[in-house]
PDB file of C-alpha atoms in Angstrom:
ATOM      1  CA  UNK A   1     121.264  26.092  57.436  1.00 39.00           C
ATOM      2  CA  UNK A   2     118.149  29.007  58.892  1.00 40.00           C
ATOM      3  CA  UNK A   3     120.488  28.934  62.449  1.00 36.00           C
ATOM      4  CA  UNK A   4     123.417  30.038  60.808  1.00 34.00           C
ATOM      5  CA  UNK A   5     121.880  32.706  59.163  1.00 35.00           C
ATOM      6  CA  UNK A   6     120.222  34.033  62.000  1.00 38.00           C
ATOM      7  CA  UNK A   7     123.604  33.431  64.000  1.00 38.00           C
ATOM      8  CA  UNK A   8     125.678  35.768  61.037  1.00 38.00           C
ATOM      9  CA  UNK A   9     122.641  38.586  61.135  1.00 41.00           C
ATOM     10  CA  UNK A  10     123.408  38.855  64.637  1.00 40.00           C
ATOM     11  CA  UNK A  11     127.390  38.974  64.188  1.00 42.00           C
ATOM     12  CA  UNK A  12     126.486  41.693  61.265  1.00 40.00           C
ATOM     13  CA  UNK A  13     124.143  43.542  63.076  1.00 40.00           C
ATOM     14  CA  UNK A  14     126.323  45.366  65.780  1.00 42.00           C
ATOM     15  CA  UNK A  15     128.964  46.101  62.725  1.00 38.00           C
ATOM     16  CA  UNK A  16     125.940  47.965  60.957  1.00 44.00           C
ATOM     17  CA  UNK A  17     125.542  50.004  63.979  1.00 54.00           C
ATOM     18  CA  UNK A  18     129.127  51.197  65.025  1.00 71.00           C
ATOM     19  CA  UNK A  19     129.659  54.762  64.795  1.00 83.00           C
ATOM     20  CA  UNK A  20     130.718  55.841  61.216  1.00 90.00           C
ATOM     21  CA  UNK A  21     132.189  58.932  59.496  1.00 92.00           C
ATOM     22  CA  UNK A  22     129.553  61.686  58.771  1.00 92.00           C
ATOM     23  CA  UNK A  23     129.922  64.415  56.233  1.00 93.00           C
ATOM     24  CA  UNK A  24     127.383  66.595  54.533  1.00 93.00           C
ATOM     25  CA  UNK A  25     126.374  69.980  54.277  1.00 95.00           C
ATOM     26  CA  UNK A  26     123.809  71.740  57.231  1.00 96.00           C
ATOM     27  CA  UNK A  27     120.180  73.109  56.502  1.00 95.00           C
ATOM     28  CA  UNK A  28     118.091  74.783  58.428  1.00 93.00           C
ATOM     29  CA  UNK A  29     114.535  75.986  58.886  1.00 91.00           C
ATOM     30  CA  UNK A  30     111.783  76.348  61.433  1.00 89.00           C
ATOM     31  CA  UNK A  31     111.339  72.659  61.825  1.00 90.00           C
ATOM     32  CA  UNK A  32     114.895  71.790  62.198  1.00 89.00           C
ATOM     33  CA  UNK A  33     118.420  70.805  61.532  1.00 93.00           C
ATOM     34  CA  UNK A  34     119.521  68.731  58.466  1.00 95.00           C
ATOM     35  CA  UNK A  35     122.173  67.233  56.530  1.00 94.00           C
ATOM     36  CA  UNK A  36     122.745  66.694  52.857  1.00 92.00           C
ATOM     37  CA  UNK A  37     125.066  63.847  53.284  1.00 81.00           C
ATOM     38  CA  UNK A  38     127.780  62.475  50.773  1.00 72.00           C
ATOM     39  CA  UNK A  39     126.421  59.070  50.375  1.00 67.00           C
ATOM     40  CA  UNK A  40     124.667  57.067  47.491  1.00 65.00           C
ATOM     41  CA  UNK A  41     121.676  56.115  49.198  1.00 73.00           C
ATOM     42  CA  UNK A  42     117.672  57.308  48.823  1.00 80.00           C
ATOM     43  CA  UNK A  43     117.712  60.262  51.148  1.00 87.00           C
ATOM     44  CA  UNK A  44     118.372  63.788  50.099  1.00 88.00           C
ATOM     45  CA  UNK A  45     118.440  65.385  53.242  1.00 92.00           C
ATOM     46  CA  UNK A  46     118.872  63.578  56.770  1.00 94.00           C
ATOM     47  CA  UNK A  47     117.157  65.204  59.933  1.00 95.00           C
ATOM     48  CA  UNK A  48     120.151  65.918  62.666  1.00 95.00           C
ATOM     49  CA  UNK A  49     119.756  63.961  65.918  1.00 95.00           C
ATOM     50  CA  UNK A  50     122.346  64.575  68.188  1.00 95.00           C
ATOM     51  CA  UNK A  51     123.397  62.167  71.378  1.00 93.00           C
ATOM     52  CA  UNK A  52     125.705  64.453  73.568  1.00 92.00           C
ATOM     53  CA  UNK A  53     125.105  68.116  74.524  1.00 93.00           C
ATOM     54  CA  UNK A  54     128.526  69.030  73.119  1.00 92.00           C
ATOM     55  CA  UNK A  55     127.628  67.826  69.632  1.00 94.00           C
ATOM     56  CA  UNK A  56     124.070  69.509  70.113  1.00 94.00           C
ATOM     57  CA  UNK A  57     126.100  73.157  70.993  1.00 92.00           C
ATOM     58  CA  UNK A  58     128.060  72.120  68.395  1.00 93.00           C
ATOM     59  CA  UNK A  59     125.058  71.979  65.196  1.00 94.00           C
ATOM     60  CA  UNK A  60     123.336  74.783  67.316  1.00 92.00           C
ATOM     61  CA  UNK A  61     126.161  77.017  65.843  1.00 93.00           C
ATOM     62  CA  UNK A  62     126.148  75.715  62.452  1.00 94.00           C
ATOM     63  CA  UNK A  63     124.548  78.147  59.406  1.00 93.00           C
ATOM     64  CA  UNK A  64     122.980  76.920  56.207  1.00 94.00           C
ATOM     65  CA  UNK A  65     125.616  75.573  53.683  1.00 95.00           C
ATOM     66  CA  UNK A  66     128.565  75.140  56.322  1.00 96.00           C
ATOM     67  CA  UNK A  67     129.896  71.519  55.945  1.00 95.00           C
ATOM     68  CA  UNK A  68     130.710  69.226  58.992  1.00 96.00           C
ATOM     69  CA  UNK A  69     132.753  65.717  59.420  1.00 95.00           C
ATOM     70  CA  UNK A  70     131.178  64.218  62.067  1.00 96.00           C
ATOM     71  CA  UNK A  71     131.315  60.499  63.959  1.00 96.00           C
ATOM     72  CA  UNK A  72     127.995  58.576  64.643  1.00 95.00           C
ATOM     73  CA  UNK A  73     125.407  57.006  62.295  1.00 92.00           C
ATOM     74  CA  UNK A  74     123.132  57.247  59.392  1.00 90.00           C
ATOM     75  CA  UNK A  75     119.965  55.124  59.416  1.00 90.00           C
ATOM     76  CA  UNK A  76     118.810  55.414  55.465  1.00 88.00           C
ATOM     77  CA  UNK A  77     115.676  53.549  56.590  1.00 90.00           C
ATOM     78  CA  UNK A  78     114.224  56.553  58.583  1.00 92.00           C
ATOM     79  CA  UNK A  79     116.681  59.409  56.866  1.00 92.00           C
ATOM     80  CA  UNK A  80     118.346  60.461  60.404  1.00 93.00           C
ATOM     81  CA  UNK A  81     121.686  61.300  60.830  1.00 94.00           C
ATOM     82  CA  UNK A  82     122.336  60.682  64.644  1.00 95.00           C
ATOM     83  CA  UNK A  83     125.289  62.829  65.554  1.00 96.00           C
ATOM     84  CA  UNK A  84     127.509  61.974  68.566  1.00 96.00           C
ATOM     85  CA  UNK A  85     130.329  64.563  67.916  1.00 95.00           C
ATOM     86  CA  UNK A  86     131.048  67.079  65.663  1.00 95.00           C
ATOM     87  CA  UNK A  87     135.056  66.617  64.457  1.00 95.00           C
ATOM     88  CA  UNK A  88     135.940  69.485  61.577  1.00 95.00           C
ATOM     89  CA  UNK A  89     133.232  71.961  60.211  1.00 96.00           C
ATOM     90  CA  UNK A  90     133.513  74.167  57.405  1.00 96.00           C
ATOM     91  CA  UNK A  91     132.177  77.456  57.686  1.00 96.00           C
ATOM     92  CA  UNK A  92     130.985  79.035  54.660  1.00 95.00           C
ATOM     93  CA  UNK A  93     130.784  82.700  56.512  1.00 94.00           C
ATOM     94  CA  UNK A  94     134.362  82.491  56.994  1.00 95.00           C
ATOM     95  CA  UNK A  95     134.958  82.382  52.805  1.00 95.00           C
ATOM     96  CA  UNK A  96     135.491  85.542  51.325  1.00 94.00           C
ATOM     97  CA  UNK A  97     138.041  88.218  51.289  1.00 92.00           C
ATOM     98  CA  UNK A  98     139.075  89.573  54.663  1.00 93.00           C
ATOM     99  CA  UNK A  99     141.157  93.074  56.119  1.00 90.00           C
ATOM    100  CA  UNK A 100     143.184  93.675  59.013  1.00 90.00           C
ATOM    101  CA  UNK A 101     145.656  96.361  59.909  1.00 87.00           C
ATOM    102  CA  UNK A 102     148.197  93.847  59.451  1.00 87.00           C
ATOM    103  CA  UNK A 103     147.009  92.777  55.901  1.00 88.00           C
ATOM    104  CA  UNK A 104     144.363  90.876  53.585  1.00 89.00           C
ATOM    105  CA  UNK A 105     143.211  87.152  54.119  1.00 91.00           C
ATOM    106  CA  UNK A 106     141.815  85.575  51.783  1.00 93.00           C
ATOM    107  CA  UNK A 107     139.771  82.036  51.935  1.00 95.00           C
ATOM    108  CA  UNK A 108     138.845  80.552  48.900  1.00 93.00           C
ATOM    109  CA  UNK A 109     137.680  77.325  50.603  1.00 94.00           C
ATOM    110  CA  UNK A 110     137.567  74.597  53.803  1.00 95.00           C
ATOM    111  CA  UNK A 111     141.117  73.818  53.116  1.00 94.00           C
ATOM    112  CA  UNK A 112     143.254  76.842  52.833  1.00 95.00           C
ATOM    113  CA  UNK A 113     143.740  80.583  53.118  1.00 94.00           C
ATOM    114  CA  UNK A 114     146.301  83.177  52.260  1.00 93.00           C
ATOM    115  CA  UNK A 115     147.887  85.830  54.288  1.00 91.00           C
ATOM    116  CA  UNK A 116     149.070  89.032  52.083  1.00 89.00           C
ATOM    117  CA  UNK A 117     150.913  91.230  54.784  1.00 87.00           C
ATOM    118  CA  UNK A 118     149.827  94.616  53.171  1.00 81.00           C
ATOM    119  CA  UNK A 119     150.176  98.083  55.489  1.00 74.00           C
ATOM    120  CA  UNK A 120     146.282  99.117  55.008  1.00 71.00           C
ATOM    121  CA  UNK A 121     147.344 102.902  53.955  1.00 72.00           C
ATOM    122  CA  UNK A 122     149.502 101.200  50.834  1.00 72.00           C
ATOM    123  CA  UNK A 123     146.164  99.249  50.304  1.00 69.00           C
ATOM    124  CA  UNK A 124     143.990 102.260  50.677  1.00 69.00           C
ATOM    125  CA  UNK A 125     145.947 103.782  47.922  1.00 68.00           C
ATOM    126  CA  UNK A 126     145.939 101.303  45.373  1.00 69.00           C
ATOM    127  CA  UNK A 127     148.567  98.897  45.810  1.00 70.00           C
ATOM    128  CA  UNK A 128     147.586  95.630  44.322  1.00 74.00           C
ATOM    129  CA  UNK A 129     147.931  93.086  47.229  1.00 74.00           C
ATOM    130  CA  UNK A 130     147.987  90.561  44.751  1.00 73.00           C
ATOM    131  CA  UNK A 131     151.523  91.380  43.631  1.00 78.00           C
ATOM    132  CA  UNK A 132     152.595  90.797  47.214  1.00 81.00           C
ATOM    133  CA  UNK A 133     153.874  87.244  47.857  1.00 87.00           C
ATOM    134  CA  UNK A 134     151.223  85.272  50.467  1.00 90.00           C
ATOM    135  CA  UNK A 135     151.947  83.243  53.152  1.00 89.00           C
ATOM    136  CA  UNK A 136     149.439  79.866  52.622  1.00 93.00           C
ATOM    137  CA  UNK A 137     148.163  78.001  55.688  1.00 93.00           C
ATOM    138  CA  UNK A 138     146.258  74.753  55.378  1.00 95.00           C
ATOM    139  CA  UNK A 139     143.848  75.070  57.885  1.00 96.00           C
ATOM    140  CA  UNK A 140     140.931  73.083  59.999  1.00 96.00           C
ATOM    141  CA  UNK A 141     138.144  74.329  61.951  1.00 96.00           C
ATOM    142  CA  UNK A 142     136.694  72.597  65.045  1.00 95.00           C
ATOM    143  CA  UNK A 143     134.016  73.397  67.596  1.00 92.00           C
ATOM    144  CA  UNK A 144     134.324  74.682  70.797  1.00 90.00           C
ATOM    145  CA  UNK A 145     132.594  75.068  74.170  1.00 83.00           C
ATOM    146  CA  UNK A 146     131.239  78.912  74.044  1.00 85.00           C
ATOM    147  CA  UNK A 147     130.866  80.749  70.400  1.00 90.00           C
ATOM    148  CA  UNK A 148     134.073  80.706  69.105  1.00 93.00           C
ATOM    149  CA  UNK A 149     135.400  78.645  66.551  1.00 96.00           C
ATOM    150  CA  UNK A 150     139.269  76.771  67.350  1.00 95.00           C
ATOM    151  CA  UNK A 151     141.505  77.002  64.160  1.00 95.00           C
ATOM    152  CA  UNK A 152     144.718  75.080  63.331  1.00 94.00           C
ATOM    153  CA  UNK A 153     146.603  77.002  60.719  1.00 93.00           C
ATOM    154  CA  UNK A 154     150.059  75.415  59.203  1.00 93.00           C
ATOM    155  CA  UNK A 155     152.642  77.011  57.238  1.00 89.00           C
ATOM    156  CA  UNK A 156     155.711  75.420  55.764  1.00 85.00           C
ATOM    157  CA  UNK A 157     157.101  75.673  58.867  1.00 87.00           C
ATOM    158  CA  UNK A 158     154.901  75.279  61.677  1.00 86.00           C
ATOM    159  CA  UNK A 159     151.174  74.857  63.256  1.00 88.00           C
ATOM    160  CA  UNK A 160     149.634  77.295  65.358  1.00 90.00           C
ATOM    161  CA  UNK A 161     146.089  76.979  67.100  1.00 92.00           C
ATOM    162  CA  UNK A 162     144.104  80.013  66.591  1.00 95.00           C
ATOM    163  CA  UNK A 163     140.277  80.777  68.160  1.00 96.00           C
ATOM    164  CA  UNK A 164     137.643  82.931  65.827  1.00 96.00           C
ATOM    165  CA  UNK A 165     134.760  85.139  67.067  1.00 95.00           C
ATOM    166  CA  UNK A 166     131.835  85.961  64.289  1.00 94.00           C
ATOM    167  CA  UNK A 167     130.277  88.953  64.704  1.00 92.00           C
ATOM    168  CA  UNK A 168     127.945  90.001  61.946  1.00 86.00           C
ATOM    169  CA  UNK A 169     130.969  91.111  59.033  1.00 87.00           C
ATOM    170  CA  UNK A 170     133.409  91.616  61.761  1.00 95.00           C
ATOM    171  CA  UNK A 171     135.536  88.654  63.142  1.00 96.00           C
ATOM    172  CA  UNK A 172     138.102  88.269  65.568  1.00 96.00           C
ATOM    173  CA  UNK A 173     141.034  86.055  65.613  1.00 95.00           C
ATOM    174  CA  UNK A 174     143.389  85.522  68.379  1.00 95.00           C
ATOM    175  CA  UNK A 175     146.891  83.588  67.546  1.00 93.00           C
ATOM    176  CA  UNK A 176     147.912  81.436  70.674  1.00 94.00           C
ATOM    177  CA  UNK A 177     151.523  80.128  71.114  1.00 88.00           C
ATOM    178  CA  UNK A 178     151.388  76.550  70.833  1.00 82.00           C
ATOM    179  CA  UNK A 179     154.209  76.309  73.618  1.00 85.00           C
ATOM    180  CA  UNK A 180     152.825  78.174  76.532  1.00 89.00           C
ATOM    181  CA  UNK A 181     148.906  79.012  75.696  1.00 87.00           C
ATOM    182  CA  UNK A 182     149.699  82.911  75.211  1.00 92.00           C
ATOM    183  CA  UNK A 183     148.013  84.807  73.132  1.00 94.00           C
ATOM    184  CA  UNK A 184     150.710  86.243  70.231  1.00 93.00           C
ATOM    185  CA  UNK A 185     148.810  88.203  68.305  1.00 91.00           C
ATOM    186  CA  UNK A 186     145.165  89.499  68.163  1.00 94.00           C
ATOM    187  CA  UNK A 187     143.552  90.159  64.436  1.00 92.00           C
ATOM    188  CA  UNK A 188     140.755  92.248  64.196  1.00 94.00           C
ATOM    189  CA  UNK A 189     138.759  91.476  60.628  1.00 95.00           C
ATOM    190  CA  UNK A 190     136.325  93.233  58.496  1.00 93.00           C
ATOM    191  CA  UNK A 191     134.724  90.924  55.672  1.00 93.00           C
ATOM    192  CA  UNK A 192     135.606  92.877  52.395  1.00 84.00           C
ATOM    193  CA  UNK A 193     133.481  90.742  50.281  1.00 77.00           C
ATOM    194  CA  UNK A 194     132.877  87.391  48.876  1.00 77.00           C
ATOM    195  CA  UNK A 195     134.169  85.072  46.877  1.00 66.00           C
ATOM    196  CA  UNK A 196     133.674  85.986  42.948  1.00 60.00           C
TER     197      UNK A 196
END
């Protein structure tokens, strides 16, 4: 009987150590980077440890309050989140109201954004942008090699990809043709305000 229990415990160990999805919110302080994982155990915060250079680069780019979906292991005994790869992120600094010469973008959550095509002169002269029918996009953000982030934007007819680079209260979004990879449009965005 003991032998059978020993064999069963050995067989179960690799499954317990298998890579799994990890989701949570990132916190930083002077001592390290932590994850408040969406799980039901005793660890309030997990210390993040990365297992690849790509994962380390992605984690370094994250800020307080960003969310992350990654692949890796959760060790509840040592309160460690061992991240092998970062799959998707929710960037807190993307949330809010942005404007460009082409219109206004509102980003209320980590899944959808609305683009209001309004002339900036009309907007500055008091026209209410919310009276215009927006184009609503589902979006997801993934890491890239450099300082930019990759966005996949889907509306009711198509999906395009873009990159976004943040610089304080400004951002540059480059939208690409998914067929040939050429830049279709460059949006120079300025932060108008945070969510209310």
